[in-house]
């Protein structure tokens, strides 16, 4: 049986939002058309993917499994399309992703010097998409910060770097040479507590009555720094990211008792392109130097 990628895209759109109407709008198709396509997919797979009533749409166990498998399949298909399109245009391109604060210029320059006819591009990534851009082919290799979902990836460690607390310039802890995570127990963390489990273990606001104040969803370091400068809370960042975005209304202080951030290279484990291995060796040597 051949699975129709278009039907899979429709399924993922519904499964991620659990709402047929909104999914149809996002896909720019009529809701009855979307419903028919989902029913056709269920008939092809001979399973029920959704349970629907007047109040809610839920995934069945089969639907949950299909969602887990469909995402990487669709990403691989998109990566294939991108590579074939580049080949058809006759463009010889290698693209490197990098997280904020990381300097990739020496390795990129070295690859260009070895391959004068190669166009080497760079793409800035975020915590949200640093693995996604590898899976869908937007980059050939990425400088990533752990943790990431390693499924489908080869990951090569590059270096560790300390993490720092980013505070408003007038904060009571500003100017300290070093603090412990317990010093931040009464602070509001402007990021997912799972990213700093050591803070989560001591945080006062997670132990008091009532729900925790929700943290806004940030997609860039600049957004986090704006909220820190405004006095809305604090964040924990790798040292290089904090130093790269130096500004007068925030300061950073090393935190002694949390583990460092790990920087790695990552690429699609199914690809055997010699350039990937060559760039990984160049990047490792540049980092060591």
Tab-separated table of C-alpha atoms in Angstrom:
chain	number	residue	atom	x	y	z
A	1	UNK	CA	0.000	0.000	0.000
A	2	UNK	CA	1.313	3.465	-0.952
A	3	UNK	CA	0.635	6.186	1.623
A	4	UNK	CA	-0.385	9.517	0.086
A	5	UNK	CA	1.857	12.252	1.517
A	6	UNK	CA	-0.849	14.843	0.936
A	7	UNK	CA	-3.263	12.901	3.136
A	8	UNK	CA	-0.527	12.609	5.756
A	9	UNK	CA	-0.080	16.388	5.735
A	10	UNK	CA	-3.804	16.814	6.191
A	11	UNK	CA	-3.782	14.321	9.047
A	12	UNK	CA	-0.895	16.067	10.839
A	13	UNK	CA	-2.619	19.443	10.513
A	14	UNK	CA	-5.691	18.056	12.266
A	15	UNK	CA	-3.758	15.965	14.798
A	16	UNK	CA	-1.597	18.853	15.987
A	17	UNK	CA	-4.536	21.170	16.658
A	18	UNK	CA	-7.280	18.576	17.183
A	19	UNK	CA	-9.678	20.842	15.305
A	20	UNK	CA	-10.923	20.115	11.776
A	21	UNK	CA	-12.141	23.658	11.135
A	22	UNK	CA	-8.883	25.403	12.029
A	23	UNK	CA	-6.874	22.768	10.163
A	24	UNK	CA	-8.971	23.292	7.042
A	25	UNK	CA	-8.393	27.051	7.243
A	26	UNK	CA	-4.639	26.562	7.622
A	27	UNK	CA	-4.597	24.178	4.657
A	28	UNK	CA	-6.817	26.518	2.571
A	29	UNK	CA	-9.353	23.795	1.813
A	30	UNK	CA	-13.007	23.305	2.725
A	31	UNK	CA	-13.688	21.389	5.927
A	32	UNK	CA	-15.844	18.718	4.164
A	33	UNK	CA	-12.957	18.057	1.781
A	34	UNK	CA	-10.575	17.653	4.715
A	35	UNK	CA	-12.977	15.284	6.473
A	36	UNK	CA	-13.260	13.145	3.325
A	37	UNK	CA	-9.502	12.954	2.983
A	38	UNK	CA	-9.101	11.843	6.595
A	39	UNK	CA	-11.793	9.176	6.143
A	40	UNK	CA	-10.046	7.984	2.993
A	41	UNK	CA	-6.759	7.720	4.913
A	42	UNK	CA	-8.488	5.727	7.659
A	43	UNK	CA	-9.924	3.368	5.055
A	44	UNK	CA	-6.521	2.912	3.428
A	45	UNK	CA	-4.863	2.166	6.768
A	46	UNK	CA	-7.897	0.205	8.033
A	47	UNK	CA	-7.805	2.020	11.389
A	48	UNK	CA	-9.681	4.803	13.163
A	49	UNK	CA	-7.455	7.825	13.705
A	50	UNK	CA	-9.777	10.254	15.521
A	51	UNK	CA	-12.644	10.076	17.985
A	52	UNK	CA	-14.999	13.027	17.395
A	53	UNK	CA	-18.021	14.311	19.226
A	54	UNK	CA	-19.718	17.702	19.463
A	55	UNK	CA	-17.268	18.969	22.062
A	56	UNK	CA	-13.849	17.599	21.159
A	57	UNK	CA	-11.637	15.729	18.734
A	58	UNK	CA	-9.169	13.235	20.159
A	59	UNK	CA	-6.526	10.961	18.681
A	60	UNK	CA	-6.898	7.213	18.999
A	61	UNK	CA	-3.840	5.139	19.888
A	62	UNK	CA	-3.425	4.433	16.171
A	63	UNK	CA	-3.642	8.175	15.484
A	64	UNK	CA	-0.965	8.922	18.083
A	65	UNK	CA	1.332	6.366	16.487
A	66	UNK	CA	0.721	7.754	13.007
A	67	UNK	CA	1.447	11.295	14.198
A	68	UNK	CA	4.769	10.184	15.694
A	69	UNK	CA	5.744	8.443	12.446
A	70	UNK	CA	4.299	10.985	10.004
A	71	UNK	CA	6.298	13.992	11.197
A	72	UNK	CA	9.759	12.596	10.338
A	73	UNK	CA	8.409	11.064	7.120
A	74	UNK	CA	7.061	14.418	5.934
A	75	UNK	CA	10.266	16.168	6.990
A	76	UNK	CA	12.320	13.666	4.964
A	77	UNK	CA	10.086	14.195	1.947
A	78	UNK	CA	10.524	17.968	2.235
A	79	UNK	CA	14.301	17.558	2.568
A	80	UNK	CA	14.338	15.407	-0.571
A	81	UNK	CA	12.336	18.040	-2.458
A	82	UNK	CA	14.750	20.791	-1.419
A	83	UNK	CA	17.851	18.824	-2.457
A	84	UNK	CA	16.368	17.783	-5.808
A	85	UNK	CA	15.300	21.369	-6.490
A	86	UNK	CA	18.803	22.662	-5.780
A	87	UNK	CA	20.286	19.994	-8.061
A	88	UNK	CA	17.879	20.930	-10.849
A	89	UNK	CA	18.953	24.579	-10.592
A	90	UNK	CA	22.582	23.515	-10.799
A	91	UNK	CA	23.425	25.176	-7.478
A	92	UNK	CA	26.119	23.488	-5.415
A	93	UNK	CA	25.170	24.643	-1.927
A	94	UNK	CA	26.023	23.551	1.613
A	95	UNK	CA	24.054	25.102	4.484
A	96	UNK	CA	25.078	25.308	8.140
A	97	UNK	CA	22.657	26.019	10.983
A	98	UNK	CA	23.806	27.687	14.183
A	99	UNK	CA	22.329	28.634	17.527
A	100	UNK	CA	22.601	32.186	18.966
A	101	UNK	CA	25.994	33.027	20.441
A	102	UNK	CA	27.925	30.447	18.423
A	103	UNK	CA	30.556	31.667	15.944
A	104	UNK	CA	30.767	29.437	12.875
A	105	UNK	CA	32.756	31.716	10.570
A	106	UNK	CA	36.156	29.941	10.847
A	107	UNK	CA	34.724	26.550	9.878
A	108	UNK	CA	32.555	28.021	7.101
A	109	UNK	CA	35.508	29.958	5.683
A	110	UNK	CA	37.704	26.852	5.757
A	111	UNK	CA	35.131	24.833	3.832
A	112	UNK	CA	34.804	27.584	1.216
A	113	UNK	CA	38.584	27.683	0.774
A	114	UNK	CA	38.693	23.925	0.211
A	115	UNK	CA	35.837	24.063	-2.313
A	116	UNK	CA	35.979	27.364	-4.247
A	117	UNK	CA	32.941	26.483	-6.375
A	118	UNK	CA	30.761	25.674	-3.372
A	119	UNK	CA	28.252	28.168	-1.995
A	120	UNK	CA	28.240	27.843	1.814
A	121	UNK	CA	25.276	29.455	3.526
A	122	UNK	CA	24.381	29.874	7.211
A	123	UNK	CA	20.973	29.830	8.894
A	124	UNK	CA	20.285	31.066	12.427
A	125	UNK	CA	18.170	28.603	14.381
A	126	UNK	CA	16.319	28.617	17.719
A	127	UNK	CA	15.587	26.188	20.539
A	128	UNK	CA	12.324	25.377	18.768
A	129	UNK	CA	13.625	24.525	15.305
A	130	UNK	CA	17.300	23.562	15.623
A	131	UNK	CA	16.525	19.882	14.894
A	132	UNK	CA	13.593	20.555	12.563
A	133	UNK	CA	15.739	22.456	10.043
A	134	UNK	CA	18.003	19.412	9.751
A	135	UNK	CA	15.146	16.983	9.229
A	136	UNK	CA	13.407	19.066	6.568
A	137	UNK	CA	16.582	19.852	4.638
A	138	UNK	CA	16.883	23.574	5.297
A	139	UNK	CA	20.401	22.908	6.609
A	140	UNK	CA	22.880	20.125	5.912
A	141	UNK	CA	24.458	20.262	9.355
A	142	UNK	CA	23.709	22.271	12.476
A	143	UNK	CA	25.500	23.568	15.531
A	144	UNK	CA	22.952	22.605	18.205
A	145	UNK	CA	22.589	23.052	21.924
A	146	UNK	CA	21.461	20.047	23.927
A	147	UNK	CA	18.975	18.761	24.796
A	148	UNK	CA	17.433	17.876	21.433
A	149	UNK	CA	15.461	14.907	20.182
A	150	UNK	CA	18.219	12.750	18.684
A	151	UNK	CA	15.952	10.456	16.702
A	152	UNK	CA	17.100	10.361	13.086
A	153	UNK	CA	20.219	12.415	13.839
A	154	UNK	CA	23.919	11.819	14.257
A	155	UNK	CA	25.257	14.006	17.045
A	156	UNK	CA	28.933	14.869	17.596
A	157	UNK	CA	29.974	16.743	20.764
A	158	UNK	CA	31.981	19.918	20.262
A	159	UNK	CA	32.306	21.720	23.591
A	160	UNK	CA	30.743	22.573	26.921
A	161	UNK	CA	30.178	26.106	28.137
A	162	UNK	CA	28.997	27.493	31.478
A	163	UNK	CA	25.511	28.898	31.920
A	164	UNK	CA	24.732	32.247	33.485
A	165	UNK	CA	21.746	33.955	35.062
A	166	UNK	CA	20.626	36.976	33.049
A	167	UNK	CA	19.282	39.677	35.400
A	168	UNK	CA	18.065	43.282	35.196
A	169	UNK	CA	20.955	45.703	35.661
A	170	UNK	CA	19.603	46.880	39.034
A	171	UNK	CA	18.946	43.392	40.429
A	172	UNK	CA	20.042	42.556	43.972
A	173	UNK	CA	22.442	39.896	42.600
A	174	UNK	CA	23.949	42.074	39.867
A	175	UNK	CA	27.730	42.426	40.250
A	176	UNK	CA	28.226	39.123	42.067
A	177	UNK	CA	31.187	37.041	40.910
A	178	UNK	CA	29.181	33.836	41.255
A	179	UNK	CA	25.801	32.685	42.571
A	180	UNK	CA	24.140	29.365	43.287
A	181	UNK	CA	20.822	28.274	41.855
A	182	UNK	CA	19.281	28.590	45.330
A	183	UNK	CA	19.889	32.359	45.109
A	184	UNK	CA	17.262	32.396	42.337
A	185	UNK	CA	14.642	30.434	44.268
A	186	UNK	CA	12.368	33.461	44.681
A	187	UNK	CA	12.700	34.629	41.064
A	188	UNK	CA	10.250	34.141	38.200
A	189	UNK	CA	11.886	32.106	35.449
A	190	UNK	CA	10.992	33.355	31.958
A	191	UNK	CA	11.492	30.000	30.278
A	192	UNK	CA	10.296	26.431	30.566
A	193	UNK	CA	11.325	25.117	34.019
A	194	UNK	CA	12.280	21.822	32.366
A	195	UNK	CA	15.154	23.694	30.717
A	196	UNK	CA	16.575	24.438	34.185
A	197	UNK	CA	15.531	21.508	36.400
A	198	UNK	CA	17.869	22.708	39.158
A	199	UNK	CA	15.797	25.892	39.495
A	200	UNK	CA	12.601	23.885	39.361
A	201	UNK	CA	13.789	21.871	42.373
A	202	UNK	CA	14.160	24.994	44.563
A	203	UNK	CA	11.671	27.465	43.084
A	204	UNK	CA	9.363	29.134	45.583
A	205	UNK	CA	6.652	29.895	43.014
A	206	UNK	CA	6.316	26.209	42.121
A	207	UNK	CA	5.572	25.344	45.742
A	208	UNK	CA	3.115	28.037	46.706
A	209	UNK	CA	-0.667	27.789	46.451
A	210	UNK	CA	-2.316	28.396	43.105
A	211	UNK	CA	-1.014	27.985	39.578
A	212	UNK	CA	2.389	29.204	38.441
A	213	UNK	CA	2.456	32.393	36.406
A	214	UNK	CA	2.683	31.275	32.786
A	215	UNK	CA	5.886	32.111	30.971
A	216	UNK	CA	5.483	33.737	27.547
A	217	UNK	CA	6.611	31.663	24.585
A	218	UNK	CA	9.851	33.168	23.305
A	219	UNK	CA	11.373	32.426	19.913
A	220	UNK	CA	14.499	34.562	20.170
A	221	UNK	CA	17.093	35.597	22.730
A	222	UNK	CA	16.241	39.235	22.026
A	223	UNK	CA	12.693	38.678	23.295
A	224	UNK	CA	13.946	37.092	26.497
A	225	UNK	CA	16.297	39.998	27.155
A	226	UNK	CA	13.515	42.531	26.634
A	227	UNK	CA	11.449	40.848	29.353
A	228	UNK	CA	14.433	40.572	31.693
A	229	UNK	CA	15.249	44.262	31.234
A	230	UNK	CA	11.611	45.118	31.989
A	231	UNK	CA	11.876	43.302	35.315
A	232	UNK	CA	9.467	40.499	34.447
A	233	UNK	CA	11.863	37.761	35.574
A	234	UNK	CA	15.181	36.093	34.832
A	235	UNK	CA	16.513	33.569	32.335
A	236	UNK	CA	19.383	31.104	32.276
A	237	UNK	CA	21.497	31.209	29.103
A	238	UNK	CA	24.761	29.726	27.867
A	239	UNK	CA	27.602	32.173	28.457
A	240	UNK	CA	28.310	32.810	24.767
A	241	UNK	CA	24.677	33.657	24.030
A	242	UNK	CA	24.502	36.093	26.940
A	243	UNK	CA	27.825	37.742	26.041
A	244	UNK	CA	26.873	38.062	22.369
A	245	UNK	CA	23.760	40.083	23.253
A	246	UNK	CA	25.410	42.489	25.696
A	247	UNK	CA	23.227	45.498	26.552
A	248	UNK	CA	23.408	48.077	29.368
A	249	UNK	CA	20.080	47.270	31.031
A	250	UNK	CA	20.830	43.600	31.746
A	251	UNK	CA	23.725	41.802	33.374
A	252	UNK	CA	24.757	38.196	33.736
A	253	UNK	CA	26.241	36.266	36.622
A	254	UNK	CA	27.762	32.756	36.465
A	255	UNK	CA	25.786	30.042	38.263
A	256	UNK	CA	28.114	27.639	40.030
A	257	UNK	CA	25.969	24.576	40.620
A	258	UNK	CA	24.228	23.806	37.334
A	259	UNK	CA	25.800	21.734	34.556
A	260	UNK	CA	27.227	23.448	31.475
A	261	UNK	CA	25.424	23.668	28.168
A	262	UNK	CA	26.624	21.128	25.604
A	263	UNK	CA	27.242	22.294	22.039
A	264	UNK	CA	27.223	19.617	19.340
A	265	UNK	CA	27.091	19.144	15.605
A	266	UNK	CA	24.067	17.278	14.291
A	267	UNK	CA	23.049	16.005	10.870
A	268	UNK	CA	20.573	13.599	9.294
A	269	UNK	CA	21.770	10.073	10.091
A	270	UNK	CA	20.541	8.757	6.739
A	271	UNK	CA	22.780	11.062	4.676
A	272	UNK	CA	26.230	9.983	3.511
A	273	UNK	CA	27.338	13.201	1.808
A	274	UNK	CA	31.149	13.496	2.082
A	275	UNK	CA	30.848	17.249	2.675
A	276	UNK	CA	29.050	16.629	5.967
A	277	UNK	CA	31.882	14.510	7.346
A	278	UNK	CA	34.449	16.979	6.051
A	279	UNK	CA	32.706	19.950	7.643
A	280	UNK	CA	32.291	18.068	10.946
A	281	UNK	CA	36.065	17.469	11.060
A	282	UNK	CA	36.774	21.102	10.183
A	283	UNK	CA	34.375	22.361	12.860
A	284	UNK	CA	35.857	20.080	15.524
A	285	UNK	CA	39.372	21.291	14.712
A	286	UNK	CA	38.270	24.937	14.703
A	287	UNK	CA	36.554	24.536	18.073
A	288	UNK	CA	39.609	22.857	19.586
A	289	UNK	CA	41.815	25.674	18.296
